[in-house]
Short mmCIF file of C-alpha atoms in Angstrom, two decimals:
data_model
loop_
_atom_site.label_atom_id
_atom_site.label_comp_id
_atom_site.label_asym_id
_atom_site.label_seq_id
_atom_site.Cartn_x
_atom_site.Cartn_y
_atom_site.Cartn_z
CA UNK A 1 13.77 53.75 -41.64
CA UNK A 2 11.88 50.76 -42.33
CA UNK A 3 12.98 47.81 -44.79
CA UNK A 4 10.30 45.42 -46.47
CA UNK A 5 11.92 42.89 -48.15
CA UNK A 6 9.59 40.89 -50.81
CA UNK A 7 10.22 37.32 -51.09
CA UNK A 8 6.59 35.52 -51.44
CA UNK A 9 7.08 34.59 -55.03
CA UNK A 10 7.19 30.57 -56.23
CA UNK A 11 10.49 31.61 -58.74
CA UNK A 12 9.02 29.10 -61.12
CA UNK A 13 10.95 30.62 -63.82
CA UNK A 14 14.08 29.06 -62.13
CA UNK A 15 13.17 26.03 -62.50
CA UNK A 16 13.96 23.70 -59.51
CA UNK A 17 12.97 20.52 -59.76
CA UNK A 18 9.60 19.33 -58.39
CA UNK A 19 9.69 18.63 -54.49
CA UNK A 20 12.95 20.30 -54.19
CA UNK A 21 11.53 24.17 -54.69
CA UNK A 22 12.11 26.55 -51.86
CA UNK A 23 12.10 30.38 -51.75
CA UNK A 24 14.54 32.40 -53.88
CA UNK A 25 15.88 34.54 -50.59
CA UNK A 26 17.12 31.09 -49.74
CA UNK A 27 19.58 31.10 -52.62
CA UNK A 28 23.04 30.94 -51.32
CA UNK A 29 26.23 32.20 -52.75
CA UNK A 30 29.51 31.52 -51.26
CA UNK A 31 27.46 29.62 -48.67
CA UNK A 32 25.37 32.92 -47.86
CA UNK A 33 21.97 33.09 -48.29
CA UNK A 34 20.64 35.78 -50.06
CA UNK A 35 18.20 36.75 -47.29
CA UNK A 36 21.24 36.40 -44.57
CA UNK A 37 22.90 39.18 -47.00
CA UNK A 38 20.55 41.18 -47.10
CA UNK A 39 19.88 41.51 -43.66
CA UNK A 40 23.56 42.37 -42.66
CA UNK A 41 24.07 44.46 -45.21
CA UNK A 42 20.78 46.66 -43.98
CA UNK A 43 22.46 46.46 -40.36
CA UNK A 44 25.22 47.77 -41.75
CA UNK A 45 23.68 50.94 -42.86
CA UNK A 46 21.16 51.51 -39.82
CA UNK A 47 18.28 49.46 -40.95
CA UNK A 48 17.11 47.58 -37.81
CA UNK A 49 13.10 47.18 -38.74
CA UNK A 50 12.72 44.62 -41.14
CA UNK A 51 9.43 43.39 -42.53
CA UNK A 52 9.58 39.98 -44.40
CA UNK A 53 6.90 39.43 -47.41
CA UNK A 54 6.42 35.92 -47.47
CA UNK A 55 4.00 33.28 -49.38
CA UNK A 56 5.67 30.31 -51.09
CA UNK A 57 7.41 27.77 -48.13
CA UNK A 58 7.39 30.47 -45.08
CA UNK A 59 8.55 27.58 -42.56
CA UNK A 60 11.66 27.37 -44.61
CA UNK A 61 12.36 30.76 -44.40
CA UNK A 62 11.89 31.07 -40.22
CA UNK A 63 13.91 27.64 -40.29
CA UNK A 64 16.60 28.93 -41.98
CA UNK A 65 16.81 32.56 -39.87
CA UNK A 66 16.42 30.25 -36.69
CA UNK A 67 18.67 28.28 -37.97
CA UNK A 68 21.01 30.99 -38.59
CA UNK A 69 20.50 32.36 -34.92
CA UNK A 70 19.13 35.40 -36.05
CA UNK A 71 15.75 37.02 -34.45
CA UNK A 72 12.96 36.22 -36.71
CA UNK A 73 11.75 39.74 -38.15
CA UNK A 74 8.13 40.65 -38.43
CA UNK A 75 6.33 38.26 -40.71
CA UNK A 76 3.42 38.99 -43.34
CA UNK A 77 2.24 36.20 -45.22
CA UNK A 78 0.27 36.25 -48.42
CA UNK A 79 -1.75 32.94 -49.22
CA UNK A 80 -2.26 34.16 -52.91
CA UNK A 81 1.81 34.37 -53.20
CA UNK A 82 0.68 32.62 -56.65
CA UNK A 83 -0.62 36.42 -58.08
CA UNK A 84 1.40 39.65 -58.95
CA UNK A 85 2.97 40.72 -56.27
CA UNK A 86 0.75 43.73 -56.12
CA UNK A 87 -1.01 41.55 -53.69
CA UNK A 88 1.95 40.86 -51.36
CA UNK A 89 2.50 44.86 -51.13
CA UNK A 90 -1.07 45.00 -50.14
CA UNK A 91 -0.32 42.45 -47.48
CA UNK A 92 2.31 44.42 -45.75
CA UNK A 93 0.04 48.07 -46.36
CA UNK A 94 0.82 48.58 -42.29
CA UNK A 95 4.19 48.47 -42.72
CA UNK A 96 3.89 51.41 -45.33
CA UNK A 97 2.15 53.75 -43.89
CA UNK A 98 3.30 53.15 -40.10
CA UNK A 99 5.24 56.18 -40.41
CA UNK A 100 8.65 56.71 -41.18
CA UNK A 101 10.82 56.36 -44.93
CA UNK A 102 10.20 52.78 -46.38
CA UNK A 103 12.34 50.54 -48.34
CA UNK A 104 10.88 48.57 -50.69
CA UNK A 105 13.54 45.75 -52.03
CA UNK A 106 13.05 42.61 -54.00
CA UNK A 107 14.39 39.30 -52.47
CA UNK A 108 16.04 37.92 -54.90
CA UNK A 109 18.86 40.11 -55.62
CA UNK A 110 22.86 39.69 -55.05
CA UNK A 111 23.53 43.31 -55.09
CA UNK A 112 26.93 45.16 -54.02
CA UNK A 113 26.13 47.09 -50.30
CA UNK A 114 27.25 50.58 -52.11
CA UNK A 115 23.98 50.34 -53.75
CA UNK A 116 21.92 50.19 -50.78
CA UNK A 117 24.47 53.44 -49.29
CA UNK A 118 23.18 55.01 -52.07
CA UNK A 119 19.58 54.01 -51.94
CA UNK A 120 19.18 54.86 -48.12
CA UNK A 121 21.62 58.05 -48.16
CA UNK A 122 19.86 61.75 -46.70
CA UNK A 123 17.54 62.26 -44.43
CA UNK A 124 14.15 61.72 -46.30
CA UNK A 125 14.12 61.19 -50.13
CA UNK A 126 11.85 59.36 -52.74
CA UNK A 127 14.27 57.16 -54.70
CA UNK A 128 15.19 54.68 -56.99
CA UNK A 129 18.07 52.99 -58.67
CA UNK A 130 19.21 53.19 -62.22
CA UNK A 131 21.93 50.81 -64.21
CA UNK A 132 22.45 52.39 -67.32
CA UNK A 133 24.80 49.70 -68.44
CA UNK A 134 22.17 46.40 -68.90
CA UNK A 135 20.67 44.43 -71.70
CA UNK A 136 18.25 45.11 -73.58
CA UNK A 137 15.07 43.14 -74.53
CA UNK A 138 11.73 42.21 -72.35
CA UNK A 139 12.79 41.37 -69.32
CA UNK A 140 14.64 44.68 -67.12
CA UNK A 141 12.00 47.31 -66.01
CA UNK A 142 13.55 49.95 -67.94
CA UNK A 143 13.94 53.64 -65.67
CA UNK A 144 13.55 56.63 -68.17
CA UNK A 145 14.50 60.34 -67.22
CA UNK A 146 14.03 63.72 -68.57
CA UNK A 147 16.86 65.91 -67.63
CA UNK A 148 16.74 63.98 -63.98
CA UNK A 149 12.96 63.02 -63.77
CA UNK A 150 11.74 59.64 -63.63
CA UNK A 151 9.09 59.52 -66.50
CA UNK A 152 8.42 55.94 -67.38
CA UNK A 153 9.16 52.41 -65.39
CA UNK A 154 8.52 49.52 -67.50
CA UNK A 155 9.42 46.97 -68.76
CA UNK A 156 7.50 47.57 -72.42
CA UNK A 157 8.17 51.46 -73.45
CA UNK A 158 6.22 53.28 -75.85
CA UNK A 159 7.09 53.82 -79.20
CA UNK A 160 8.29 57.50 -79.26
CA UNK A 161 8.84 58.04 -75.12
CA UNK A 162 10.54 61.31 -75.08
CA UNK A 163 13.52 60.68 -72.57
CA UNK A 164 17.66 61.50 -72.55
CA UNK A 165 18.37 58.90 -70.03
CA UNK A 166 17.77 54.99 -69.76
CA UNK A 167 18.73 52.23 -67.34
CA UNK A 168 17.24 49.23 -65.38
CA UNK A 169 15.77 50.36 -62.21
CA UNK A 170 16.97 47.59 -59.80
CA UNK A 171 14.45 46.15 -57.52
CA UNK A 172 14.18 48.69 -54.58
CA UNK A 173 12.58 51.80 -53.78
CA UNK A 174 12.61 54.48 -51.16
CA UNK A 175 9.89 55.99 -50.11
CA UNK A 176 9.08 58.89 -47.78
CA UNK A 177 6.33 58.74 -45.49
CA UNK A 178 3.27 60.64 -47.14
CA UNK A 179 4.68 59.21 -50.93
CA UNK A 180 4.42 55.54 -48.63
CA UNK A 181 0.75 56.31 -47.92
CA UNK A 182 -0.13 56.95 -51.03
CA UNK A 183 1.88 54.36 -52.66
CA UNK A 184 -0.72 52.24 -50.46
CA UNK A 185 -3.64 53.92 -51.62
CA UNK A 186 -2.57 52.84 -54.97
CA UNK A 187 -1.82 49.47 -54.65
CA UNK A 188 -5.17 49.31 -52.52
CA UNK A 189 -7.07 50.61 -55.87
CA UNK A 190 -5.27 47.85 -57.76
CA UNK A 191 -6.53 44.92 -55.86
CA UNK A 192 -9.96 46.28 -55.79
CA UNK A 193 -10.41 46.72 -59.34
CA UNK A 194 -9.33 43.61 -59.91
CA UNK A 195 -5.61 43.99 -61.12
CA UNK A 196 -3.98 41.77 -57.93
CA UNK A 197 -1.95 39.60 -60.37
CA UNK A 198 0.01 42.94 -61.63
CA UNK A 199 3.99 43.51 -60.82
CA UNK A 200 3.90 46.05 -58.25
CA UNK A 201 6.33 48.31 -59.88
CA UNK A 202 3.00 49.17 -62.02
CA UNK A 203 1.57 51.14 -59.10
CA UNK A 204 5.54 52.55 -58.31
CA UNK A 205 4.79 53.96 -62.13
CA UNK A 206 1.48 55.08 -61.08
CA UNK A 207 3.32 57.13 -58.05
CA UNK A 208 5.90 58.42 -60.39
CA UNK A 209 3.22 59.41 -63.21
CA UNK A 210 1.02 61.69 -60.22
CA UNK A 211 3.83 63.83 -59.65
CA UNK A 212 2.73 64.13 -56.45
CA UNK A 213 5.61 62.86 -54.93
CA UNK A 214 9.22 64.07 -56.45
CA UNK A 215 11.51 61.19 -56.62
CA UNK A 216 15.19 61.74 -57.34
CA UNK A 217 17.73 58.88 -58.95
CA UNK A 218 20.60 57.09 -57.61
CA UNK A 219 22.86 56.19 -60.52
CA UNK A 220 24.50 52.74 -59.56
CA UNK A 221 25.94 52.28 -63.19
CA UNK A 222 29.35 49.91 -63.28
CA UNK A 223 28.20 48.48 -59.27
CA UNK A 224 28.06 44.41 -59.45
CA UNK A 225 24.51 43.30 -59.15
CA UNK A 226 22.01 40.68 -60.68
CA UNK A 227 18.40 39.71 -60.14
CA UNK A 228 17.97 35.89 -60.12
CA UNK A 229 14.80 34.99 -62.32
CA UNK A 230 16.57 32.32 -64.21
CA UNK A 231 18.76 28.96 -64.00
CA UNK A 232 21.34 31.31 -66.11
CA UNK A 233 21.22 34.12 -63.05
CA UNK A 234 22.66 31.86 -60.59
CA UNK A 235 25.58 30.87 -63.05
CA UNK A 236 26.23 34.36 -63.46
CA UNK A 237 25.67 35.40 -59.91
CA UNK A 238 28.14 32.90 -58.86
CA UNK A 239 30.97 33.40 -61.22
CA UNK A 240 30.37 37.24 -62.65
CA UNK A 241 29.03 38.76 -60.02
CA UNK A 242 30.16 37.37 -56.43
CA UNK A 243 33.36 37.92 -56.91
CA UNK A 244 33.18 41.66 -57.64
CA UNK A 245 31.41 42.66 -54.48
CA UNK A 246 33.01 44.86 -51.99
CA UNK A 247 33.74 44.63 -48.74
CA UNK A 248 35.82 41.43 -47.68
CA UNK A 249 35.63 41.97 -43.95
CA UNK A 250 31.59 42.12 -44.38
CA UNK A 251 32.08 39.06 -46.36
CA UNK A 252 33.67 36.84 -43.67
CA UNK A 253 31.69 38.06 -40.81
CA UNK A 254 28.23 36.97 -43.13
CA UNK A 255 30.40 33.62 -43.13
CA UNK A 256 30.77 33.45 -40.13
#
């Protein structure tokens, strides 16, 4: 199993003061950054190929692993880190279709390691991750089932969706390999026609909408977890969420 971790993205939504900006995965919590975490954490559960996604500041990023004494993984860089991140899937297209199942995880999540067990759990599976306990508004890309089938994955729903379950789906994805090659194919047809600056979950709806692939659901409803977009996320992360996550004897060898 292969893990490609997306962190290209400026985070200008976070605000950082000009000069000072630096990549989201280099977010720390607890003195942890939140690439360092998720590394281990994959580790932890057998992951051992790791493809990075990178755009905005990359030196900082191999700094920081070097820095850490850890091996730098293999590096894609997209120049355009500015666009949707439809374009920094397309940059790591090898990486999907090399073969194998394919994790597809945002950087810039503190997340609680049960919900990568879950997400990475059986042999080969199409997946994703629901929270049926979030907010509601604009901002989480809302998962909605019918009787267990993904049938929409955005963040805008359509008046009337016919669907007896809603959540967030948290930022990562499994993938088998042929749903991987086609989730390529897809995200190939997006930068093509001119659709680049689109949030790649757009093409995961795409995938979901063929039902060509059957994806099951991992509910991780009541697990800590938060996606930092926002000065407020890192408050919360800190003080609401940090403290929740399992696993003290993970925690202090991450510390160490």
């Amino acid at each position: 199993m292969r893990a490609i971790i997306l962190a290209a993205g400026l985070g200008l939504r976070l605000q950082q003061p000009p000069g000072e900006q630096f990549p989201k995965c280099l977010l720390r919590f607890d003195g942890i950054t939140l690439l360092e975490r998720h590394l281990q954490m994959l580790e932890a559960v057998g992951v051992d190929e790791v493809v990075l996604a990178l755009g905005f500041q990359p030196e900082q990023v191999e700094a920081e692993l070097t820095r850490a004494g850890r091996k730098v993984p293999e590096i894609k860089l997209n120049p355009r880190f500015d666009l949707g991140s439809v374009l920094t899937v397309h940059t790591v297209a090898d990486a999907l279709t090399r073969g194998g199942d394919v994790l597809l995880m945002d950087a810039d999540v503190l997340y609680d390691e049960r919900m990568l067990a879950a997400l990475v759990a059986g042999e080969h599976a199409n997946r994703l991750l629901i929270d049926r306990d979030f907010e509601a508004g604009d901002e989480p890309v809302k998962l909605c089932l019918k009787q267990g089938v993904p049938i929409e994955l955005r963040k805008q729903l359509a008046v009337g969706l016919d669907y007896d379950t809603i959540g967030e789906s948290v930022g990562f994805f499994r993938f088998t390999e042929a749903a991987a090659r086609r989730f390529a194919e897809i995200v190939a047809g997006y930068v093509d026609s001119g659709r680049a600056n689109l949030p790649h979950e757009e093409a995961v709806r795409d995938l979901l909408l063929e039902r060509s692939h059957a994806f099951d659901t991992a509910d991780v409803t009541g697990l800590p977890w938060i996606e930092i977009d926002f000065p407020n996320d890192v408050a919360r992360a800190t003080k609401e969420v940090l403290p929740q996550l399992q696993r003290p004897a993970l925690h202090e060898a991450l510390k160490r």
